Amino acid sequence: MFPSMASNFFTFLVTIFSVTRCHADLLNIMPPNFQQAMGLAHEIWHNPQVMEETGQQMIQSFQDATAKLQEDHVGIQTVFSAFNSETLSTIKTAIRGTSSRHNISAQCENDTLIFVEGLALRQTWALRMFDATGKPPSGIMNGDIHWLGKYHQCINVTAEVNVTQIHVDNRTHLEYPFTGQHCNLIYSLAASGGNSSTPAMGNMFGLLQSLVVGMCVPSSCSALDIETVFNATLAEIAYQMNKTGNKTATGVIVQCIEQYTDWDGGAIAVMCVTSLLLLLVVIATAYDVITKQLQLMKIKMMESPHAKMYTSDNGLLQGHRVDEHTPLISDGQHTQETVNVKVRQEHGMAAKILLSFSLYTNGAKILNTTQTAGTLQCIHGVRFLSLSWVILGHTYVFAISIIGNFGDFGALIKRWTFQAIVNATFSVDSFFVMSGLLVTYLTLREMKKNEGKLNWPMYYFHRYWRLTPPYMLLIMVYVPTFKYWASGPLWPAEPDPFCKDNWWTNLLYINNVVNPDKMCVAWSWYLANDMQFFIISPLIIIPLYRSGILGTVVLLVVMLGSFIATGVISTVNDIGTSLAAQAGANGANGFDLIYIKPWCRIGPYLAGMLFGYLLYKTECKQKLHWSLVLVGWAVAAISALAVLYGLYDQFQGYPLSNGVAAFYNTVSRTVWGLALGWVIYACCTGSGGFVNTILSWEGFVPLSRLSYCAYLVHPIIMMLFYLSTETVLFFSDLMVVYLFLANLVAAYGAAFLVSLVFEAPMLGMEKAIFRRGK
């Protein structure tokens, strides 16, 4: 397979060099170094072993040729002076011949001829189109295989043609027959090439294994026109070099980047709905401010020396709780305690629903750092730090296909410090632990308060209502409108092409098991798992409430079943240990088979449920002997470090056996869950020390509330930046730190807006309708 792939790859390189100079005959006037480089490519094509022996020399030859073109007398002017009448006639004949044989559109043929003639005449607009086309850079052997060109320079070019009107006094005027259009020539390096394996723009992971060359072509040419001409040229050059093979062979596809100016019906409908929602927010906020200011004026009047002292029966109730009735504006004569007085004013149902959309009320709730008694305060710090870890991992993952120095990752991944990035997927398990712990702890407390009874329909409804509205509203806005947000050489026509047919699987939280290979919003697999775990949680919570032993047995049986399923799947399919290496035997996909499947990911959730039960039984008051605390911290630290850094030798060239890899896949996530469960348990029972002090910092409270929306929006923010960039990125440690901090701040900033408009109003509506919290 490798000789075939190398053959096609270097044939493609030769074609790129030829096409970017408009005609193969131009190679004859290039400096000797450049011709040597072409000969070397031909030698590698016939003998792939030469790649290892002389790869660096080939790249050096390319660089020397570039320097020679800049310094020698054979410069760009000499290149274009080769367009004499004979050469121009040859090019035109070749284009017309290709058009007649391959059914190229007449308009594309005509405009291409105008472009070639413009190059020959050294017209500025034609030179700008040529200049905007991507060309091979230095660093090909280091992974710089995306030669994107200059997108905005290309689309801003307008052809100018002098036309003489013979029948109208022979006057000459300018016509503008076409503009520049950016198209990407994509050649898959994953196999021997072919259309079926070539990814679309926006497929950030598929592009990793594809050579991408940006071409500036006339706007009248379709992607099929360019693809047909280029593949015909590629096949002809391959035939001339090898004198064998099929002249109609293909291997390159073309995708042209559309410029979206007119909004389609779906985007217009979304904007109408969003505008109505924003209008409702404005009205609710105004109503909120006016009514609360009236309440504040009433308080001032009652506090005046001549005012009658009201009791709680007359409408004044002392308190400190911040909610939708709390006055928000005060002057210097009133203390915060006075401003936070709650005036009993019974609103009707409609008024309460309207107030749930108020920016004032929702903003105060989100930013409030007050924590009620019984709150597991350290959870806020764990939640924020876990999501920060998720964003750090995604900073690498989402950019990996547009990195120009991907070859440096070979050395980077061997660092022991980088193991925390390679294994950043454990950050998701941290959320499973917290979810299982909180569900068990809070539900058991509620059952105890109600003597074992619970409104189970409301139990499920609240969870569904808590997660679904902001989730669906975000998809509603993101999918139809994302293509209008920006543009660039990698900008996708559809950010999530599978949402059109599979959005309903997200609505039902089954997208990780139904059509998982066509998942809408790929990062939503976590939400599906979490909801599925929540649905079956009463099967463990009820036995735990009745009998700790019985409930623990049920929990351990489920955990054992998960271990068996994961171990068997991993062993049979020879699945690797890291997400990056989870390609198993016979093309098995570890992501689909293990990573997103609930029967393989429930272990950390069960670990969280176990510690939630312990916190419920001890009421967060158990004081362990210092020796037990020390042992607990030591075991938790060693276990967590073993999970994160235990694979270090694997990246030094010592791969694990199938059995060892299967064992790691089976137990590692549950071990991580147990270690984190101990940290939370110790912090909540007074054995956390400085760790609890850090995790319980009140500044984490608002950030924790925003974590759900930040999880939803942060991949969209990353795609917006990465896919709109006009050049590839070159990663370094400082570059990643900068991008990570930018992604983190942008994600939480956007999450605050989404929470204000989408999330908090839905929770307020539920409270108003079902009188929750009274």
PDB file of N, CA and C in Angstrom, residues 246-279:
ATOM      1  N   ASN A 246      -3.819   3.940 -16.152  1.00  0.00           N
ATOM      2  CA  ASN A 246      -5.035   4.431 -16.779  1.00  0.00           C
ATOM      3  C   ASN A 246      -5.025   5.947 -16.792  1.00  0.00           C
ATOM      4  N   LYS A 247      -5.151   6.517 -17.969  1.00  0.00           N
ATOM      5  CA  LYS A 247      -5.119   7.971 -18.062  1.00  0.00           C
ATOM      6  C   LYS A 247      -6.332   8.629 -17.426  1.00  0.00           C
ATOM      7  N   THR A 248      -7.353   7.882 -17.137  1.00  0.00           N
ATOM      8  CA  THR A 248      -8.546   8.459 -16.524  1.00  0.00           C
ATOM      9  C   THR A 248      -8.562   8.264 -15.019  1.00  0.00           C
ATOM     10  N   ALA A 249      -7.443   7.841 -14.439  1.00  0.00           N
ATOM     11  CA  ALA A 249      -7.390   7.608 -12.992  1.00  0.00           C
ATOM     12  C   ALA A 249      -7.649   8.909 -12.243  1.00  0.00           C
ATOM     13  N   THR A 250      -8.302   8.790 -11.108  1.00  0.00           N
ATOM     14  CA  THR A 250      -8.598   9.953 -10.274  1.00  0.00           C
ATOM     15  C   THR A 250      -8.010   9.742  -8.892  1.00  0.00           C
ATOM     16  N   GLY A 251      -8.006  10.783  -8.093  1.00  0.00           N
ATOM     17  CA  GLY A 251      -7.485  10.698  -6.737  1.00  0.00           C
ATOM     18  C   GLY A 251      -7.664  11.997  -5.991  1.00  0.00           C
ATOM     19  N   VAL A 252      -8.072  13.036  -6.683  1.00  0.00           N
ATOM     20  CA  VAL A 252      -8.224  14.353  -6.085  1.00  0.00           C
ATOM     21  C   VAL A 252      -9.661  14.810  -6.254  1.00  0.00           C
ATOM     22  N   ILE A 253     -10.234  15.362  -5.203  1.00  0.00           N
ATOM     23  CA  ILE A 253     -11.540  15.992  -5.347  1.00  0.00           C
ATOM     24  C   ILE A 253     -11.408  17.473  -5.026  1.00  0.00           C
ATOM     25  N   VAL A 254     -12.368  18.223  -5.451  1.00  0.00           N
ATOM     26  CA  VAL A 254     -12.355  19.678  -5.270  1.00  0.00           C
ATOM     27  C   VAL A 254     -13.607  20.096  -4.524  1.00  0.00           C
ATOM     28  N   GLN A 255     -13.414  20.963  -3.555  1.00  0.00           N
ATOM     29  CA  GLN A 255     -14.541  21.538  -2.832  1.00  0.00           C
ATOM     30  C   GLN A 255     -14.367  23.048  -2.826  1.00  0.00           C
ATOM     31  N   CYS A 256     -15.322  23.739  -3.389  1.00  0.00           N
ATOM     32  CA  CYS A 256     -15.274  25.190  -3.457  1.00  0.00           C
ATOM     33  C   CYS A 256     -16.005  25.788  -2.268  1.00  0.00           C
ATOM     34  N   ILE A 257     -15.433  26.848  -1.709  1.00  0.00           N
ATOM     35  CA  ILE A 257     -15.987  27.498  -0.524  1.00  0.00           C
ATOM     36  C   ILE A 257     -17.039  28.510  -0.954  1.00  0.00           C
ATOM     37  N   GLU A 258     -18.269  28.251  -0.551  1.00  0.00           N
ATOM     38  CA  GLU A 258     -19.351  29.157  -0.912  1.00  0.00           C
ATOM     39  C   GLU A 258     -19.338  30.403  -0.029  1.00  0.00           C
ATOM     40  N   GLN A 259     -19.752  31.496  -0.599  1.00  0.00           N
ATOM     41  CA  GLN A 259     -19.901  32.737   0.156  1.00  0.00           C
ATOM     42  C   GLN A 259     -21.390  32.950   0.415  1.00  0.00           C
ATOM     43  N   TYR A 260     -21.753  32.865   1.688  1.00  0.00           N
ATOM     44  CA  TYR A 260     -23.172  32.935   2.054  1.00  0.00           C
ATOM     45  C   TYR A 260     -23.545  34.381   2.381  1.00  0.00           C
ATOM     46  N   THR A 261     -24.337  34.956   1.512  1.00  0.00           N
ATOM     47  CA  THR A 261     -24.799  36.336   1.716  1.00  0.00           C
ATOM     48  C   THR A 261     -26.307  36.389   1.957  1.00  0.00           C
ATOM     49  N   ASP A 262     -27.068  35.581   1.239  1.00  0.00           N
ATOM     50  CA  ASP A 262     -28.521  35.560   1.402  1.00  0.00           C
ATOM     51  C   ASP A 262     -28.917  34.447   2.369  1.00  0.00           C
ATOM     52  N   TRP A 263     -29.609  34.810   3.422  1.00  0.00           N
ATOM     53  CA  TRP A 263     -30.012  33.837   4.442  1.00  0.00           C
ATOM     54  C   TRP A 263     -31.136  32.957   3.910  1.00  0.00           C
ATOM     55  N   ASP A 264     -31.044  31.670   4.215  1.00  0.00           N
ATOM     56  CA  ASP A 264     -32.095  30.758   3.777  1.00  0.00           C
ATOM     57  C   ASP A 264     -33.275  30.792   4.761  1.00  0.00           C
ATOM     58  N   GLY A 265     -34.329  30.043   4.422  1.00  0.00           N
ATOM     59  CA  GLY A 265     -35.541  30.082   5.232  1.00  0.00           C
ATOM     60  C   GLY A 265     -35.330  29.614   6.654  1.00  0.00           C
ATOM     61  N   GLY A 266     -34.512  28.578   6.838  1.00  0.00           N
ATOM     62  CA  GLY A 266     -34.258  28.074   8.181  1.00  0.00           C
ATOM     63  C   GLY A 266     -33.566  29.093   9.052  1.00  0.00           C
ATOM     64  N   ALA A 267     -32.565  29.777   8.500  1.00  0.00           N
ATOM     65  CA  ALA A 267     -31.848  30.794   9.272  1.00  0.00           C
ATOM     66  C   ALA A 267     -32.755  31.975   9.613  1.00  0.00           C
ATOM     67  N   ILE A 268     -33.614  32.357   8.674  1.00  0.00           N
ATOM     68  CA  ILE A 268     -34.539  33.469   8.936  1.00  0.00           C
ATOM     69  C   ILE A 268     -35.529  33.091  10.043  1.00  0.00           C
ATOM     70  N   ALA A 269     -36.028  31.859   9.995  1.00  0.00           N
ATOM     71  CA  ALA A 269     -36.957  31.399  11.035  1.00  0.00           C
ATOM     72  C   ALA A 269     -36.283  31.404  12.400  1.00  0.00           C
ATOM     73  N   VAL A 270     -35.046  30.954  12.451  1.00  0.00           N
ATOM     74  CA  VAL A 270     -34.308  30.946  13.723  1.00  0.00           C
ATOM     75  C   VAL A 270     -34.125  32.357  14.245  1.00  0.00           C
ATOM     76  N   MET A 271     -33.771  33.276  13.367  1.00  0.00           N
ATOM     77  CA  MET A 271     -33.575  34.653  13.805  1.00  0.00           C
ATOM     78  C   MET A 271     -34.871  35.272  14.289  1.00  0.00           C
ATOM     79  N   CYS A 272     -35.994  34.913  13.694  1.00  0.00           N
ATOM     80  CA  CYS A 272     -37.285  35.423  14.164  1.00  0.00           C
ATOM     81  C   CYS A 272     -37.595  34.914  15.571  1.00  0.00           C
ATOM     82  N   VAL A 273     -37.397  33.617  15.779  1.00  0.00           N
ATOM     83  CA  VAL A 273     -37.648  33.038  17.099  1.00  0.00           C
ATOM     84  C   VAL A 273     -36.719  33.650  18.136  1.00  0.00           C
ATOM     85  N   THR A 274     -35.438  33.780  17.783  1.00  0.00           N
ATOM     86  CA  THR A 274     -34.467  34.357  18.714  1.00  0.00           C
ATOM     87  C   THR A 274     -34.812  35.809  19.019  1.00  0.00           C
ATOM     88  N   SER A 275     -35.243  36.552  18.025  1.00  0.00           N
ATOM     89  CA  SER A 275     -35.610  37.955  18.237  1.00  0.00           C
ATOM     90  C   SER A 275     -36.804  38.063  19.181  1.00  0.00           C
ATOM     91  N   LEU A 276     -37.792  37.186  19.011  1.00  0.00           N
ATOM     92  CA  LEU A 276     -38.939  37.199  19.923  1.00  0.00           C
ATOM     93  C   LEU A 276     -38.515  36.868  21.350  1.00  0.00           C
ATOM     94  N   LEU A 277     -37.592  35.920  21.483  1.00  0.00           N
ATOM     95  CA  LEU A 277     -37.101  35.555  22.810  1.00  0.00           C
ATOM     96  C   LEU A 277     -36.362  36.721  23.454  1.00  0.00           C
ATOM     97  N   LEU A 278     -35.532  37.409  22.666  1.00  0.00           N
ATOM     98  CA  LEU A 278     -34.812  38.567  23.196  1.00  0.00           C
ATOM     99  C   LEU A 278     -35.768  39.699  23.559  1.00  0.00           C
ATOM    100  N   LEU A 279     -36.823  39.881  22.758  1.00  0.00           N
ATOM    101  CA  LEU A 279     -37.822  40.896  23.074  1.00  0.00           C
ATOM    102  C   LEU A 279     -38.505  40.573  24.397  1.00  0.00           C
TER     103      LEU A 279
END
